[in-house]
Amino acid sequence: MVDRSLLFWVTNAIAQGAYPLDEDFGRFRRAGITHLLNLDLPYVSVPADGLAAFEAVILQTIPDGRRVPDAKALEILDALHGALLVPDAKVYVHCHAGVSRSPTVVFLYLLACGRDAETVAERFGEHAAYARPGNPGLVDMALMDRVRAHGRDHYLPHPRPEAIAWPQS
């Protein structure tokens, strides 16, 4: 079960989790979230303070349980990277349950930024044991290799290294 009362900060600027409930949007803004990356369905209802409170709301729907096509994966990672280029940006990446798609996208982005797969998986294991980063139903070694090469060519050196650093506990 996902604890909705806490945000799982994977890095200093990337939080990951489940599809937000109406009351979550205000909490996200108070936590400093500036961008939403939605990998699930469009938002059905909008709270009073609305989505307009965020600098950007990015919809990049991907199905669960099927390998993500290379082009779609790179499109999503480029969108996440673009959001993180905004000074002081903090991005909440989510899917429906926060178990498969969103942790996998964050996992892929961190691979693209030069992180080791085992280290990223350990980070999730320590703080979000329910999550399945690098879910083999969504990615394979070929996609991970393509993501790493794309990251070397387009994301590194990272212009905001603090954004991809682990938060200090």
PDB file of C-alpha atoms in Angstrom:
ATOM      1  CA  MET A   1       0.000   0.000   0.000  1.00  0.00           C
ATOM      2  CA  VAL A   2       1.288   3.432  -0.935  1.00  0.00           C
ATOM      3  CA  ASP A   3       1.514   5.944   1.925  1.00  0.00           C
ATOM      4  CA  ARG A   4      -0.090   9.024   0.385  1.00  0.00           C
ATOM      5  CA  SER A   5       0.899  11.277   3.291  1.00  0.00           C
ATOM      6  CA  LEU A   6       4.559  11.383   2.207  1.00  0.00           C
ATOM      7  CA  LEU A   7       6.259  12.279  -1.025  1.00  0.00           C
ATOM      8  CA  PHE A   8       9.042   9.899  -2.013  1.00  0.00           C
ATOM      9  CA  TRP A   9      11.876  12.187  -3.054  1.00  0.00           C
ATOM     10  CA  VAL A  10      14.060  10.015  -5.258  1.00  0.00           C
ATOM     11  CA  THR A  11      16.416  12.944  -5.833  1.00  0.00           C
ATOM     12  CA  ASN A  12      16.453  16.544  -4.645  1.00  0.00           C
ATOM     13  CA  ALA A  13      14.172  17.527  -7.517  1.00  0.00           C
ATOM     14  CA  ILE A  14      12.304  14.344  -8.521  1.00  0.00           C
ATOM     15  CA  ALA A  15       9.472  12.916  -6.457  1.00  0.00           C
ATOM     16  CA  GLN A  16       7.611   9.803  -7.541  1.00  0.00           C
ATOM     17  CA  GLY A  17       4.335   8.190  -6.625  1.00  0.00           C
ATOM     18  CA  ALA A  18       0.701   7.455  -7.326  1.00  0.00           C
ATOM     19  CA  TYR A  19      -1.994   9.333  -9.233  1.00  0.00           C
ATOM     20  CA  PRO A  20      -2.870  12.340  -7.084  1.00  0.00           C
ATOM     21  CA  LEU A  21      -6.173  12.748  -5.357  1.00  0.00           C
ATOM     22  CA  ASP A  22      -7.767  16.203  -5.450  1.00  0.00           C
ATOM     23  CA  GLU A  23      -6.389  17.078  -2.009  1.00  0.00           C
ATOM     24  CA  ASP A  24      -2.836  16.148  -3.060  1.00  0.00           C
ATOM     25  CA  PHE A  25      -2.328  19.045  -5.479  1.00  0.00           C
ATOM     26  CA  GLY A  26      -2.173  21.692  -2.731  1.00  0.00           C
ATOM     27  CA  ARG A  27       0.164  19.492  -0.688  1.00  0.00           C
ATOM     28  CA  PHE A  28       2.421  19.116  -3.725  1.00  0.00           C
ATOM     29  CA  ARG A  29       2.630  22.894  -4.158  1.00  0.00           C
ATOM     30  CA  ARG A  30       3.435  23.348  -0.471  1.00  0.00           C
ATOM     31  CA  ALA A  31       6.227  20.779  -0.904  1.00  0.00           C
ATOM     32  CA  GLY A  32       7.690  22.852  -3.730  1.00  0.00           C
ATOM     33  CA  ILE A  33       6.558  20.719  -6.667  1.00  0.00           C
ATOM     34  CA  THR A  34       6.593  22.931  -9.772  1.00  0.00           C
ATOM     35  CA  HIS A  35       5.928  20.359 -12.513  1.00  0.00           C
ATOM     36  CA  LEU A  36       3.727  17.285 -12.830  1.00  0.00           C
ATOM     37  CA  LEU A  37       4.641  14.417 -15.176  1.00  0.00           C
ATOM     38  CA  ASN A  38       1.557  12.240 -15.554  1.00  0.00           C
ATOM     39  CA  LEU A  39       2.134   8.808 -17.137  1.00  0.00           C
ATOM     40  CA  ASP A  40      -1.476   7.702 -16.658  1.00  0.00           C
ATOM     41  CA  LEU A  41      -4.810   9.190 -17.710  1.00  0.00           C
ATOM     42  CA  PRO A  42      -5.575  12.919 -17.900  1.00  0.00           C
ATOM     43  CA  TYR A  43      -6.717  14.529 -14.660  1.00  0.00           C
ATOM     44  CA  VAL A  44     -10.484  14.163 -14.294  1.00  0.00           C
ATOM     45  CA  SER A  45     -11.184  16.806 -11.692  1.00  0.00           C
ATOM     46  CA  VAL A  46      -9.144  19.810 -10.742  1.00  0.00           C
ATOM     47  CA  PRO A  47      -8.983  21.194  -7.189  1.00  0.00           C
ATOM     48  CA  ALA A  48      -9.836  24.820  -6.436  1.00  0.00           C
ATOM     49  CA  ASP A  49      -6.207  25.992  -6.633  1.00  0.00           C
ATOM     50  CA  GLY A  50      -5.989  24.067  -9.884  1.00  0.00           C
ATOM     51  CA  LEU A  51      -3.328  22.798 -12.135  1.00  0.00           C
ATOM     52  CA  ALA A  52      -2.545  26.392 -13.068  1.00  0.00           C
ATOM     53  CA  ALA A  53      -0.532  26.594  -9.829  1.00  0.00           C
ATOM     54  CA  PHE A  54       2.132  24.442 -11.505  1.00  0.00           C
ATOM     55  CA  GLU A  55       4.618  25.715 -14.076  1.00  0.00           C
ATOM     56  CA  ALA A  56       3.867  22.744 -16.324  1.00  0.00           C
ATOM     57  CA  VAL A  57       1.623  19.707 -16.400  1.00  0.00           C
ATOM     58  CA  ILE A  58       3.048  17.130 -18.788  1.00  0.00           C
ATOM     59  CA  LEU A  59       0.911  14.219 -20.000  1.00  0.00           C
ATOM     60  CA  GLN A  60       2.905  11.311 -21.429  1.00  0.00           C
ATOM     61  CA  THR A  61       0.589   8.303 -21.247  1.00  0.00           C
ATOM     62  CA  ILE A  62       2.182   4.878 -21.493  1.00  0.00           C
ATOM     63  CA  PRO A  63       0.420   1.546 -21.039  1.00  0.00           C
ATOM     64  CA  ASP A  64       1.342  -0.667 -18.124  1.00  0.00           C
ATOM     65  CA  GLY A  65       2.730  -4.156 -18.677  1.00  0.00           C
ATOM     66  CA  ARG A  66       4.160  -3.611 -22.179  1.00  0.00           C
ATOM     67  CA  ARG A  67       7.666  -2.670 -23.184  1.00  0.00           C
ATOM     68  CA  VAL A  68       7.925   1.065 -23.717  1.00  0.00           C
ATOM     69  CA  PRO A  69       8.945   1.815 -27.314  1.00  0.00           C
ATOM     70  CA  ASP A  70      12.374   3.442 -27.525  1.00  0.00           C
ATOM     71  CA  ALA A  71      11.070   6.641 -29.144  1.00  0.00           C
ATOM     72  CA  LYS A  72       8.354   7.065 -26.497  1.00  0.00           C
ATOM     73  CA  ALA A  73      10.814   6.445 -23.664  1.00  0.00           C
ATOM     74  CA  LEU A  74      13.202   9.076 -25.018  1.00  0.00           C
ATOM     75  CA  GLU A  75      10.319  11.526 -25.524  1.00  0.00           C
ATOM     76  CA  ILE A  76       9.295  11.102 -21.888  1.00  0.00           C
ATOM     77  CA  LEU A  77      12.864  11.399 -20.615  1.00  0.00           C
ATOM     78  CA  ASP A  78      13.390  14.539 -22.706  1.00  0.00           C
ATOM     79  CA  ALA A  79      10.219  16.023 -21.184  1.00  0.00           C
ATOM     80  CA  LEU A  80      11.442  15.221 -17.669  1.00  0.00           C
ATOM     81  CA  HIS A  81      14.887  16.626 -18.449  1.00  0.00           C
ATOM     82  CA  GLY A  82      13.346  19.779 -19.920  1.00  0.00           C
ATOM     83  CA  ALA A  83      11.325  20.329 -16.753  1.00  0.00           C
ATOM     84  CA  LEU A  84      14.432  19.860 -14.613  1.00  0.00           C
ATOM     85  CA  LEU A  85      16.311  22.495 -16.613  1.00  0.00           C
ATOM     86  CA  VAL A  86      14.019  25.149 -15.147  1.00  0.00           C
ATOM     87  CA  PRO A  87      15.858  26.760 -12.209  1.00  0.00           C
ATOM     88  CA  ASP A  88      14.597  25.386  -8.878  1.00  0.00           C
ATOM     89  CA  ALA A  89      12.136  23.027 -10.619  1.00  0.00           C
ATOM     90  CA  LYS A  90      10.835  20.013  -8.720  1.00  0.00           C
ATOM     91  CA  VAL A  91       8.918  17.350 -10.634  1.00  0.00           C
ATOM     92  CA  TYR A  92       6.348  14.846  -9.370  1.00  0.00           C
ATOM     93  CA  VAL A  93       6.366  11.818 -11.695  1.00  0.00           C
ATOM     94  CA  HIS A  94       3.353   9.567 -11.312  1.00  0.00           C
ATOM     95  CA  CYS A  95       1.342   6.780 -12.844  1.00  0.00           C
ATOM     96  CA  HIS A  96      -1.765   5.144 -11.402  1.00  0.00           C
ATOM     97  CA  ALA A  97      -0.385   3.295  -8.381  1.00  0.00           C
ATOM     98  CA  GLY A  98       3.218   4.523  -8.347  1.00  0.00           C
ATOM     99  CA  VAL A  99       4.421   0.940  -8.577  1.00  0.00           C
ATOM    100  CA  SER A 100       5.603   0.318 -12.115  1.00  0.00           C
ATOM    101  CA  ARG A 101       5.540   3.056 -14.757  1.00  0.00           C
ATOM    102  CA  SER A 102       6.610   6.100 -12.728  1.00  0.00           C
ATOM    103  CA  PRO A 103       9.453   4.379 -10.850  1.00  0.00           C
ATOM    104  CA  THR A 104      10.630   2.927 -14.158  1.00  0.00           C
ATOM    105  CA  VAL A 105      10.669   6.335 -15.865  1.00  0.00           C
ATOM    106  CA  VAL A 106      12.629   7.838 -12.963  1.00  0.00           C
ATOM    107  CA  PHE A 107      14.961   4.808 -13.048  1.00  0.00           C
ATOM    108  CA  LEU A 108      15.553   5.298 -16.788  1.00  0.00           C
ATOM    109  CA  TYR A 109      16.177   9.017 -16.366  1.00  0.00           C
ATOM    110  CA  LEU A 110      18.757   8.395 -13.671  1.00  0.00           C
ATOM    111  CA  LEU A 111      20.447   5.778 -15.871  1.00  0.00           C
ATOM    112  CA  ALA A 112      20.554   8.397 -18.635  1.00  0.00           C
ATOM    113  CA  CYS A 113      22.207  10.747 -16.141  1.00  0.00           C
ATOM    114  CA  GLY A 114      24.959   8.239 -15.434  1.00  0.00           C
ATOM    115  CA  ARG A 115      23.629   6.518 -12.328  1.00  0.00           C
ATOM    116  CA  ASP A 116      24.217   2.815 -11.811  1.00  0.00           C
ATOM    117  CA  ALA A 117      21.082   0.641 -12.132  1.00  0.00           C
ATOM    118  CA  GLU A 118      21.741  -1.236  -8.892  1.00  0.00           C
ATOM    119  CA  THR A 119      22.235   1.980  -6.929  1.00  0.00           C
ATOM    120  CA  VAL A 120      18.969   3.427  -8.229  1.00  0.00           C
ATOM    121  CA  ALA A 121      17.109   0.190  -7.460  1.00  0.00           C
ATOM    122  CA  GLU A 122      18.566   0.212  -3.930  1.00  0.00           C
ATOM    123  CA  ARG A 123      17.364   3.784  -3.404  1.00  0.00           C
ATOM    124  CA  PHE A 124      13.826   2.720  -4.258  1.00  0.00           C
ATOM    125  CA  GLY A 125      14.168  -0.393  -2.101  1.00  0.00           C
ATOM    126  CA  GLU A 126      15.141   1.698   0.908  1.00  0.00           C
ATOM    127  CA  HIS A 127      12.363   4.269   0.564  1.00  0.00           C
ATOM    128  CA  ALA A 128       9.618   2.823  -1.643  1.00  0.00           C
ATOM    129  CA  ALA A 129       9.826  -0.942  -1.391  1.00  0.00           C
ATOM    130  CA  TYR A 130       6.500  -1.302  -3.229  1.00  0.00           C
ATOM    131  CA  ALA A 131       7.973   0.276  -6.390  1.00  0.00           C
ATOM    132  CA  ARG A 132       9.416  -1.712  -9.277  1.00  0.00           C
ATOM    133  CA  PRO A 133      11.997   0.543 -10.952  1.00  0.00           C
ATOM    134  CA  GLY A 134      13.269  -0.921 -14.198  1.00  0.00           C
ATOM    135  CA  ASN A 135      10.244  -3.218 -14.385  1.00  0.00           C
ATOM    136  CA  PRO A 136      11.199  -5.943 -16.915  1.00  0.00           C
ATOM    137  CA  GLY A 137       7.679  -5.779 -18.339  1.00  0.00           C
ATOM    138  CA  LEU A 138       8.411  -2.195 -19.428  1.00  0.00           C
ATOM    139  CA  VAL A 139      12.114  -2.159 -20.242  1.00  0.00           C
ATOM    140  CA  ASP A 140      14.821  -4.489 -21.430  1.00  0.00           C
ATOM    141  CA  MET A 141      18.587  -4.245 -21.700  1.00  0.00           C
ATOM    142  CA  ALA A 142      18.396  -2.778 -25.223  1.00  0.00           C
ATOM    143  CA  LEU A 143      16.223   0.110 -24.015  1.00  0.00           C
ATOM    144  CA  MET A 144      18.475   0.715 -21.020  1.00  0.00           C
ATOM    145  CA  ASP A 145      21.508   0.856 -23.336  1.00  0.00           C
ATOM    146  CA  ARG A 146      19.702   3.278 -25.668  1.00  0.00           C
ATOM    147  CA  VAL A 147      18.729   5.484 -22.715  1.00  0.00           C
ATOM    148  CA  ARG A 148      22.304   5.546 -21.399  1.00  0.00           C
ATOM    149  CA  ALA A 149      23.629   6.576 -24.833  1.00  0.00           C
ATOM    150  CA  HIS A 150      20.918   9.245 -25.195  1.00  0.00           C
ATOM    151  CA  GLY A 151      21.770  10.620 -21.780  1.00  0.00           C
ATOM    152  CA  ARG A 152      25.500  10.780 -22.549  1.00  0.00           C
ATOM    153  CA  ASP A 153      24.702  12.675 -25.750  1.00  0.00           C
ATOM    154  CA  HIS A 154      22.018  15.027 -24.401  1.00  0.00           C
ATOM    155  CA  TYR A 155      21.950  15.286 -20.588  1.00  0.00           C
ATOM    156  CA  LEU A 156      25.564  15.136 -19.429  1.00  0.00           C
ATOM    157  CA  PRO A 157      27.128  16.934 -17.854  1.00  0.00           C
ATOM    158  CA  HIS A 158      23.860  17.670 -16.123  1.00  0.00           C
ATOM    159  CA  PRO A 159      23.228  21.432 -15.960  1.00  0.00           C
ATOM    160  CA  ARG A 160      21.648  21.060 -12.495  1.00  0.00           C
ATOM    161  CA  PRO A 161      23.650  18.329 -10.732  1.00  0.00           C
ATOM    162  CA  GLU A 162      21.882  19.135  -7.459  1.00  0.00           C
ATOM    163  CA  ALA A 163      18.579  18.140  -9.089  1.00  0.00           C
ATOM    164  CA  ILE A 164      19.719  14.545  -9.573  1.00  0.00           C
ATOM    165  CA  ALA A 165      21.596  14.205  -6.281  1.00  0.00           C
ATOM    166  CA  TRP A 166      20.167  12.029  -3.519  1.00  0.00           C
ATOM    167  CA  PRO A 167      18.415  14.093  -0.849  1.00  0.00           C
ATOM    168  CA  GLN A 168      20.251  14.472   2.440  1.00  0.00           C
ATOM    169  CA  SER A 169      18.441  12.530   5.145  1.00  0.00           C
TER     170      SER A 169
END
